[in-house]
Amino acid sequence: MFGKLFRKLPQRPKDADYRIPDGLWKKCEECKSLLFKGELENSMMVCPKCGHHFPISARQRLFFLFDGGNYEELDGELEPRDILNFVDRKSYPERIRESQEKTGLKEAVINAFGKINGRDVFVSCFDFGFMGGSMGWVVGEKISRNAERALKEKIPFVCITASGGARMQEGTVSLMQMAKTVSTIRSLKESSVPYITVLTHPTMGGVSASFAFLGDVIIAEPKALIGFAGPRVIEQTIKQKLPKGFQRAEFLLQHGLIDMVVERKKLKDTLTKLFELFC
């Protein structure tokens, strides 16, 4: 009698797999909220609840920045070489190969040319996924080439950094890129060609000690870690306790080391306003 009052549920096959597919959800590192990946991508990989900026690849960043996500990649043929026959736990060529397979890039920087709100711009963008965005001779060469193009064409140059510093597998050659890039950036300044840097999480070591802090305007993403050496190394060196968050973007802004902290979704419009002021 009671069986007629209730609808029978369909029988599930015994071998059916009802697990939620991997990669649909992502946990926010800051507020611990569980976020739907589609919603997160629509917000440029920024948590809609707390504003935490997730790390993104260079290609994602360029897609968000350029009009319609369209740009021309430059210097894509350049690849690193094992100049010193360097070996630690793995050989340098093996590490390069692993990073290339992981990221789909040949090096840690993409050079691009395209339009940002209708204005022509050269952009060099780091990808931290490629050996921690470390700077070897190819990275230095790419930064220098884009700076030279910007100088020749009198077009603004934007450098977006995410790096642990110089690449130890290239030794002194990697350190020489600091002087090389600084020299080309100086030429931009002497010719009054706009050069803007965007420091993302993290920007450390030889990159922060060279071209990253030479922008006419220095922008940082919220809570980005920015500095030269790590907090523990500095504390051990100066024998003093450092204030909490002293290498975060907001602390640097408060103490005059950078010019502004800009959310990812506002970066494009902020750059456009700066171009109008400079050009």
mmCIF file of C-alpha atoms in Angstrom:
data_model
loop_
_atom_site.group_PDB
_atom_site.id
_atom_site.type_symbol
_atom_site.label_atom_id
_atom_site.label_comp_id
_atom_site.label_asym_id
_atom_site.label_seq_id
_atom_site.Cartn_x
_atom_site.Cartn_y
_atom_site.Cartn_z
ATOM 1 C CA MET A 1 0.000 0.000 0.000
ATOM 2 C CA PHE A 2 2.615 2.542 1.039
ATOM 3 C CA GLY A 3 4.842 1.536 -1.888
ATOM 4 C CA LYS A 4 2.396 3.176 -4.309
ATOM 5 C CA LEU A 5 2.741 6.552 -2.548
ATOM 6 C CA PHE A 6 6.478 6.903 -3.146
ATOM 7 C CA ARG A 7 8.338 7.144 -6.428
ATOM 8 C CA LYS A 8 10.975 4.475 -6.854
ATOM 9 C CA LEU A 9 14.517 5.750 -7.320
ATOM 10 C CA PRO A 10 16.335 4.398 -10.379
ATOM 11 C CA GLN A 11 18.850 1.701 -9.621
ATOM 12 C CA ARG A 12 22.491 2.768 -9.949
ATOM 13 C CA PRO A 13 24.823 0.436 -11.827
ATOM 14 C CA LYS A 14 27.195 -1.232 -9.414
ATOM 15 C CA ASP A 15 30.253 -0.269 -11.468
ATOM 16 C CA ALA A 16 29.243 3.418 -11.862
ATOM 17 C CA ASP A 17 31.813 6.030 -10.733
ATOM 18 C CA TYR A 18 30.179 8.976 -8.940
ATOM 19 C CA ARG A 19 33.321 10.831 -7.870
ATOM 20 C CA ILE A 20 33.560 14.570 -8.551
ATOM 21 C CA PRO A 21 36.059 15.171 -11.388
ATOM 22 C CA ASP A 22 39.434 16.530 -10.318
ATOM 23 C CA GLY A 23 40.212 20.195 -10.903
ATOM 24 C CA LEU A 24 36.664 21.587 -10.567
ATOM 25 C CA TRP A 25 37.287 23.187 -7.176
ATOM 26 C CA LYS A 26 40.176 25.124 -5.681
ATOM 27 C CA LYS A 27 40.774 26.032 -2.048
ATOM 28 C CA CYS A 28 41.729 29.615 -1.246
ATOM 29 C CA GLU A 29 45.019 29.721 0.658
ATOM 30 C CA GLU A 30 43.948 32.863 2.507
ATOM 31 C CA CYS A 31 40.302 32.419 3.621
ATOM 32 C CA LYS A 32 40.144 28.616 3.060
ATOM 33 C CA SER A 33 36.962 28.941 0.988
ATOM 34 C CA LEU A 34 36.224 26.255 -1.584
ATOM 35 C CA LEU A 35 35.897 27.995 -4.959
ATOM 36 C CA PHE A 36 34.487 26.757 -8.244
ATOM 37 C CA LYS A 37 37.269 26.917 -10.824
ATOM 38 C CA GLY A 38 35.042 28.497 -13.489
ATOM 39 C CA GLU A 39 34.051 31.311 -11.124
ATOM 40 C CA LEU A 40 37.701 31.786 -10.169
ATOM 41 C CA GLU A 41 38.817 32.078 -13.792
ATOM 42 C CA ASN A 42 36.103 34.666 -14.455
ATOM 43 C CA SER A 43 37.547 36.762 -11.608
ATOM 44 C CA MET A 44 41.095 36.536 -13.094
ATOM 45 C CA MET A 45 42.138 33.948 -10.501
ATOM 46 C CA VAL A 46 41.362 36.285 -7.596
ATOM 47 C CA CYS A 47 39.300 34.945 -4.688
ATOM 48 C CA PRO A 48 35.877 36.676 -4.862
ATOM 49 C CA LYS A 49 35.494 36.358 -1.082
ATOM 50 C CA CYS A 50 38.784 37.695 0.313
ATOM 51 C CA GLY A 51 40.670 39.096 -2.689
ATOM 52 C CA HIS A 52 43.569 36.646 -2.496
ATOM 53 C CA HIS A 53 45.549 36.677 -5.766
ATOM 54 C CA PHE A 54 46.314 33.144 -6.928
ATOM 55 C CA PRO A 55 49.571 32.649 -8.869
ATOM 56 C CA ILE A 56 48.973 32.501 -12.620
ATOM 57 C CA SER A 57 51.093 31.564 -15.617
ATOM 58 C CA ALA A 58 52.628 34.094 -17.991
ATOM 59 C CA ARG A 59 50.212 33.120 -20.750
ATOM 60 C CA GLN A 60 47.198 33.613 -18.470
ATOM 61 C CA ARG A 61 48.489 37.012 -17.407
ATOM 62 C CA LEU A 62 49.056 38.146 -20.997
ATOM 63 C CA PHE A 63 45.592 36.902 -21.968
ATOM 64 C CA PHE A 64 44.038 39.023 -19.203
ATOM 65 C CA LEU A 65 46.151 42.064 -20.097
ATOM 66 C CA PHE A 66 45.985 42.387 -23.900
ATOM 67 C CA ASP A 67 42.838 43.410 -25.774
ATOM 68 C CA GLY A 68 40.882 40.273 -26.633
ATOM 69 C CA GLY A 69 43.731 38.181 -25.241
ATOM 70 C CA ASN A 70 45.567 38.675 -28.552
ATOM 71 C CA TYR A 71 49.295 39.355 -28.786
ATOM 72 C CA GLU A 72 52.323 38.546 -30.908
ATOM 73 C CA GLU A 73 55.016 36.504 -29.177
ATOM 74 C CA LEU A 74 58.585 37.672 -29.811
ATOM 75 C CA ASP A 75 61.959 35.918 -29.430
ATOM 76 C CA GLY A 76 60.257 32.560 -28.940
ATOM 77 C CA GLU A 77 63.189 30.773 -30.551
ATOM 78 C CA LEU A 78 65.642 31.581 -27.730
ATOM 79 C CA GLU A 79 66.496 28.636 -25.458
ATOM 80 C CA PRO A 80 68.922 28.273 -22.520
ATOM 81 C CA ARG A 81 72.239 26.459 -22.937
ATOM 82 C CA ASP A 82 74.311 24.533 -20.429
ATOM 83 C CA ILE A 83 77.316 26.843 -20.552
ATOM 84 C CA LEU A 84 79.005 25.490 -17.399
ATOM 85 C CA ASN A 85 78.043 21.783 -17.645
ATOM 86 C CA PHE A 86 76.341 22.339 -14.305
ATOM 87 C CA VAL A 87 75.104 19.378 -12.249
ATOM 88 C CA ASP A 88 73.526 19.355 -8.792
ATOM 89 C CA ARG A 89 70.957 16.654 -8.007
ATOM 90 C CA LYS A 90 70.123 16.755 -11.711
ATOM 91 C CA SER A 91 71.934 18.070 -14.738
ATOM 92 C CA TYR A 92 70.986 21.538 -15.972
ATOM 93 C CA PRO A 93 69.699 20.230 -19.346
ATOM 94 C CA GLU A 94 67.420 17.841 -17.469
ATOM 95 C CA ARG A 95 65.983 20.660 -15.354
ATOM 96 C CA ILE A 96 65.428 22.751 -18.461
ATOM 97 C CA ARG A 97 63.646 19.885 -20.198
ATOM 98 C CA GLU A 98 61.389 19.269 -17.191
ATOM 99 C CA SER A 99 60.427 22.955 -16.969
ATOM 100 C CA GLN A 100 59.748 23.145 -20.695
ATOM 101 C CA GLU A 101 57.449 20.125 -20.514
ATOM 102 C CA LYS A 102 55.708 21.457 -17.403
ATOM 103 C CA THR A 103 55.044 24.990 -18.675
ATOM 104 C CA GLY A 104 55.072 24.633 -22.456
ATOM 105 C CA LEU A 105 57.600 27.491 -22.563
ATOM 106 C CA LYS A 106 61.204 27.523 -23.744
ATOM 107 C CA GLU A 107 62.267 29.974 -21.022
ATOM 108 C CA ALA A 108 61.022 31.814 -17.949
ATOM 109 C CA VAL A 109 59.994 34.989 -19.820
ATOM 110 C CA ILE A 110 57.579 35.620 -22.690
ATOM 111 C CA ASN A 111 58.161 38.697 -24.842
ATOM 112 C CA ALA A 112 54.952 40.016 -26.354
ATOM 113 C CA PHE A 113 53.634 42.875 -28.449
ATOM 114 C CA GLY A 114 49.994 43.878 -28.588
ATOM 115 C CA LYS A 115 47.406 46.468 -27.637
ATOM 116 C CA ILE A 116 46.245 47.437 -24.160
ATOM 117 C CA ASN A 117 43.011 49.412 -24.463
ATOM 118 C CA GLY A 118 43.982 50.293 -28.011
ATOM 119 C CA ARG A 119 47.573 51.394 -27.321
ATOM 120 C CA ASP A 120 50.618 49.516 -28.654
ATOM 121 C CA VAL A 121 52.744 48.089 -25.834
ATOM 122 C CA PHE A 122 55.748 45.790 -25.496
ATOM 123 C CA VAL A 123 55.481 43.413 -22.515
ATOM 124 C CA SER A 124 57.959 41.005 -20.939
ATOM 125 C CA CYS A 125 56.200 38.618 -18.565
ATOM 126 C CA PHE A 126 57.796 36.105 -16.195
ATOM 127 C CA ASP A 127 56.460 32.624 -15.494
ATOM 128 C CA PHE A 128 57.402 31.440 -11.998
ATOM 129 C CA GLY A 129 56.614 27.858 -13.004
ATOM 130 C CA PHE A 130 59.757 27.763 -15.154
ATOM 131 C CA MET A 131 62.580 27.135 -12.665
ATOM 132 C CA GLY A 132 61.135 29.675 -10.256
ATOM 133 C CA GLY A 133 61.262 32.423 -12.879
ATOM 134 C CA SER A 134 65.037 32.502 -12.436
ATOM 135 C CA MET A 135 67.111 34.808 -14.621
ATOM 136 C CA GLY A 136 69.681 33.273 -16.947
ATOM 137 C CA TRP A 137 71.217 34.697 -20.107
ATOM 138 C CA VAL A 138 68.055 34.126 -22.196
ATOM 139 C CA VAL A 139 65.896 36.042 -19.711
ATOM 140 C CA GLY A 140 68.374 38.920 -19.688
ATOM 141 C CA GLU A 141 68.538 38.879 -23.489
ATOM 142 C CA LYS A 142 64.742 38.924 -23.822
ATOM 143 C CA ILE A 143 64.338 41.859 -21.421
ATOM 144 C CA SER A 144 67.065 43.763 -23.266
ATOM 145 C CA ARG A 145 65.589 43.050 -26.695
ATOM 146 C CA ASN A 146 62.135 44.272 -25.709
ATOM 147 C CA ALA A 147 63.642 47.409 -24.165
ATOM 148 C CA GLU A 148 65.559 48.063 -27.408
ATOM 149 C CA ARG A 149 62.389 47.607 -29.468
ATOM 150 C CA ALA A 150 60.499 50.013 -27.219
ATOM 151 C CA LEU A 151 63.330 52.525 -27.582
ATOM 152 C CA LYS A 152 63.381 52.248 -31.369
ATOM 153 C CA GLU A 153 59.597 52.452 -31.809
ATOM 154 C CA LYS A 154 59.001 54.939 -28.933
ATOM 155 C CA ILE A 155 56.383 52.568 -27.512
ATOM 156 C CA PRO A 156 55.807 51.920 -23.763
ATOM 157 C CA PHE A 157 57.473 48.879 -22.221
ATOM 158 C CA VAL A 158 55.927 46.938 -19.328
ATOM 159 C CA CYS A 159 57.838 44.263 -17.411
ATOM 160 C CA ILE A 160 55.845 41.877 -15.185
ATOM 161 C CA THR A 161 58.110 40.038 -12.757
ATOM 162 C CA ALA A 162 57.779 36.800 -10.780
ATOM 163 C CA SER A 163 61.203 35.445 -9.935
ATOM 164 C CA GLY A 164 63.395 33.952 -7.251
ATOM 165 C CA GLY A 165 66.426 35.786 -8.662
ATOM 166 C CA ALA A 166 69.484 34.863 -10.720
ATOM 167 C CA ARG A 167 69.823 31.285 -12.002
ATOM 168 C CA MET A 168 72.611 29.519 -10.146
ATOM 169 C CA GLN A 169 73.102 26.944 -12.913
ATOM 170 C CA GLU A 170 74.532 29.707 -15.109
ATOM 171 C CA GLY A 171 76.811 31.186 -12.458
ATOM 172 C CA THR A 172 78.445 34.515 -13.289
ATOM 173 C CA VAL A 173 76.704 34.601 -16.670
ATOM 174 C CA SER A 174 73.356 34.979 -14.902
ATOM 175 C CA LEU A 175 74.697 37.770 -12.663
ATOM 176 C CA MET A 176 75.944 39.642 -15.732
ATOM 177 C CA GLN A 177 72.316 39.972 -16.862
ATOM 178 C CA MET A 178 71.748 42.469 -14.052
ATOM 179 C CA ALA A 179 74.200 44.933 -15.602
ATOM 180 C CA LYS A 180 73.003 44.170 -19.122
ATOM 181 C CA THR A 181 69.326 44.840 -18.405
ATOM 182 C CA VAL A 182 70.045 47.945 -16.309
ATOM 183 C CA SER A 183 72.042 49.383 -19.214
ATOM 184 C CA THR A 184 69.202 48.973 -21.715
ATOM 185 C CA ILE A 185 66.602 50.321 -19.269
ATOM 186 C CA ARG A 186 68.795 53.394 -18.747
ATOM 187 C CA SER A 187 68.594 54.068 -22.490
ATOM 188 C CA LEU A 188 64.794 54.090 -22.219
ATOM 189 C CA LYS A 189 64.916 56.656 -19.441
ATOM 190 C CA GLU A 190 67.330 58.893 -21.333
ATOM 191 C CA SER A 191 64.938 58.883 -24.313
ATOM 192 C CA SER A 192 61.816 59.401 -22.137
ATOM 193 C CA VAL A 193 60.201 56.145 -23.281
ATOM 194 C CA PRO A 194 57.778 54.927 -20.570
ATOM 195 C CA TYR A 195 58.976 51.883 -18.623
ATOM 196 C CA ILE A 196 56.597 50.440 -16.036
ATOM 197 C CA THR A 197 57.226 47.435 -13.810
ATOM 198 C CA VAL A 198 54.578 45.208 -12.235
ATOM 199 C CA LEU A 199 55.948 43.172 -9.328
ATOM 200 C CA THR A 200 53.983 40.003 -8.623
ATOM 201 C CA HIS A 201 54.447 37.274 -6.031
ATOM 202 C CA PRO A 202 57.347 36.676 -5.559
ATOM 203 C CA THR A 203 59.955 39.117 -6.929
ATOM 204 C CA MET A 204 63.290 38.479 -5.244
ATOM 205 C CA GLY A 205 67.073 38.348 -5.685
ATOM 206 C CA GLY A 206 68.876 39.666 -8.740
ATOM 207 C CA VAL A 207 65.651 40.570 -10.540
ATOM 208 C CA SER A 208 64.515 42.900 -7.747
ATOM 209 C CA ALA A 209 68.072 44.264 -7.502
ATOM 210 C CA SER A 210 68.137 45.286 -11.155
ATOM 211 C CA PHE A 211 65.426 46.132 -13.690
ATOM 212 C CA ALA A 212 62.407 45.365 -11.456
ATOM 213 C CA PHE A 213 62.953 48.497 -9.353
ATOM 214 C CA LEU A 214 63.897 50.816 -12.223
ATOM 215 C CA GLY A 215 60.387 51.485 -13.522
ATOM 216 C CA ASP A 216 59.202 55.046 -13.991
ATOM 217 C CA VAL A 217 56.251 53.724 -12.016
ATOM 218 C CA ILE A 218 56.574 50.603 -9.855
ATOM 219 C CA ILE A 219 53.322 48.692 -9.353
ATOM 220 C CA ALA A 220 52.811 45.608 -7.175
ATOM 221 C CA GLU A 221 50.012 43.109 -6.767
ATOM 222 C CA PRO A 222 48.405 42.880 -3.303
ATOM 223 C CA LYS A 223 50.467 40.997 -0.697
ATOM 224 C CA ALA A 224 53.227 40.151 -3.190
ATOM 225 C CA LEU A 225 56.515 39.100 -1.578
ATOM 226 C CA ILE A 226 59.173 41.542 -2.781
ATOM 227 C CA GLY A 227 62.793 41.854 -1.678
ATOM 228 C CA PHE A 228 66.348 40.677 -2.183
ATOM 229 C CA ALA A 229 67.125 38.004 0.414
ATOM 230 C CA GLY A 230 64.645 36.020 2.505
ATOM 231 C CA PRO A 231 63.577 37.236 5.979
ATOM 232 C CA ARG A 232 65.543 34.527 7.814
ATOM 233 C CA VAL A 233 68.790 35.405 6.007
ATOM 234 C CA ILE A 234 68.356 39.112 6.777
ATOM 235 C CA GLU A 235 67.576 38.486 10.452
ATOM 236 C CA GLN A 236 70.635 36.279 10.802
ATOM 237 C CA THR A 237 72.794 38.924 9.126
ATOM 238 C CA ILE A 238 71.679 42.032 11.034
ATOM 239 C CA LYS A 239 70.890 40.181 14.300
ATOM 240 C CA GLN A 240 67.533 41.931 14.645
ATOM 241 C CA LYS A 241 63.896 40.879 14.589
ATOM 242 C CA LEU A 242 62.109 42.257 11.558
ATOM 243 C CA PRO A 243 58.540 43.616 11.559
ATOM 244 C CA LYS A 244 55.814 41.285 10.344
ATOM 245 C CA GLY A 245 55.157 41.504 6.617
ATOM 246 C CA PHE A 246 58.105 43.833 5.983
ATOM 247 C CA GLN A 247 58.638 42.368 2.492
ATOM 248 C CA ARG A 248 55.011 42.516 1.411
ATOM 249 C CA ALA A 249 53.745 44.999 -1.159
ATOM 250 C CA GLU A 250 51.674 47.020 1.323
ATOM 251 C CA PHE A 251 54.651 47.527 3.668
ATOM 252 C CA LEU A 252 56.858 48.623 0.759
ATOM 253 C CA LEU A 253 54.186 51.090 -0.398
ATOM 254 C CA GLN A 254 53.904 52.538 3.102
ATOM 255 C CA HIS A 255 57.674 53.107 3.202
ATOM 256 C CA GLY A 256 57.978 54.594 -0.278
ATOM 257 C CA LEU A 257 59.739 51.731 -2.069
ATOM 258 C CA ILE A 258 56.983 51.225 -4.642
ATOM 259 C CA ASP A 259 54.423 53.613 -6.119
ATOM 260 C CA MET A 260 51.132 51.727 -5.952
ATOM 261 C CA VAL A 261 49.453 48.417 -5.131
ATOM 262 C CA VAL A 262 46.952 47.491 -7.822
ATOM 263 C CA GLU A 263 44.487 44.598 -7.952
ATOM 264 C CA ARG A 264 44.781 42.331 -10.979
ATOM 265 C CA LYS A 265 41.393 43.317 -12.414
ATOM 266 C CA LYS A 266 42.351 47.018 -12.271
ATOM 267 C CA LEU A 267 45.830 46.655 -13.765
ATOM 268 C CA LYS A 268 44.819 47.138 -17.408
ATOM 269 C CA ASP A 269 42.992 50.411 -16.759
ATOM 270 C CA THR A 270 45.747 51.635 -14.438
ATOM 271 C CA LEU A 271 48.394 51.055 -17.120
ATOM 272 C CA THR A 272 46.229 52.867 -19.664
ATOM 273 C CA LYS A 273 45.987 55.948 -17.426
ATOM 274 C CA LEU A 274 49.747 55.933 -16.904
ATOM 275 C CA PHE A 275 50.391 55.685 -20.654
ATOM 276 C CA GLU A 276 48.140 58.711 -21.188
ATOM 277 C CA LEU A 277 50.125 60.701 -18.630
ATOM 278 C CA PHE A 278 53.500 59.735 -20.115
ATOM 279 C CA CYS A 279 52.600 59.824 -23.805
#
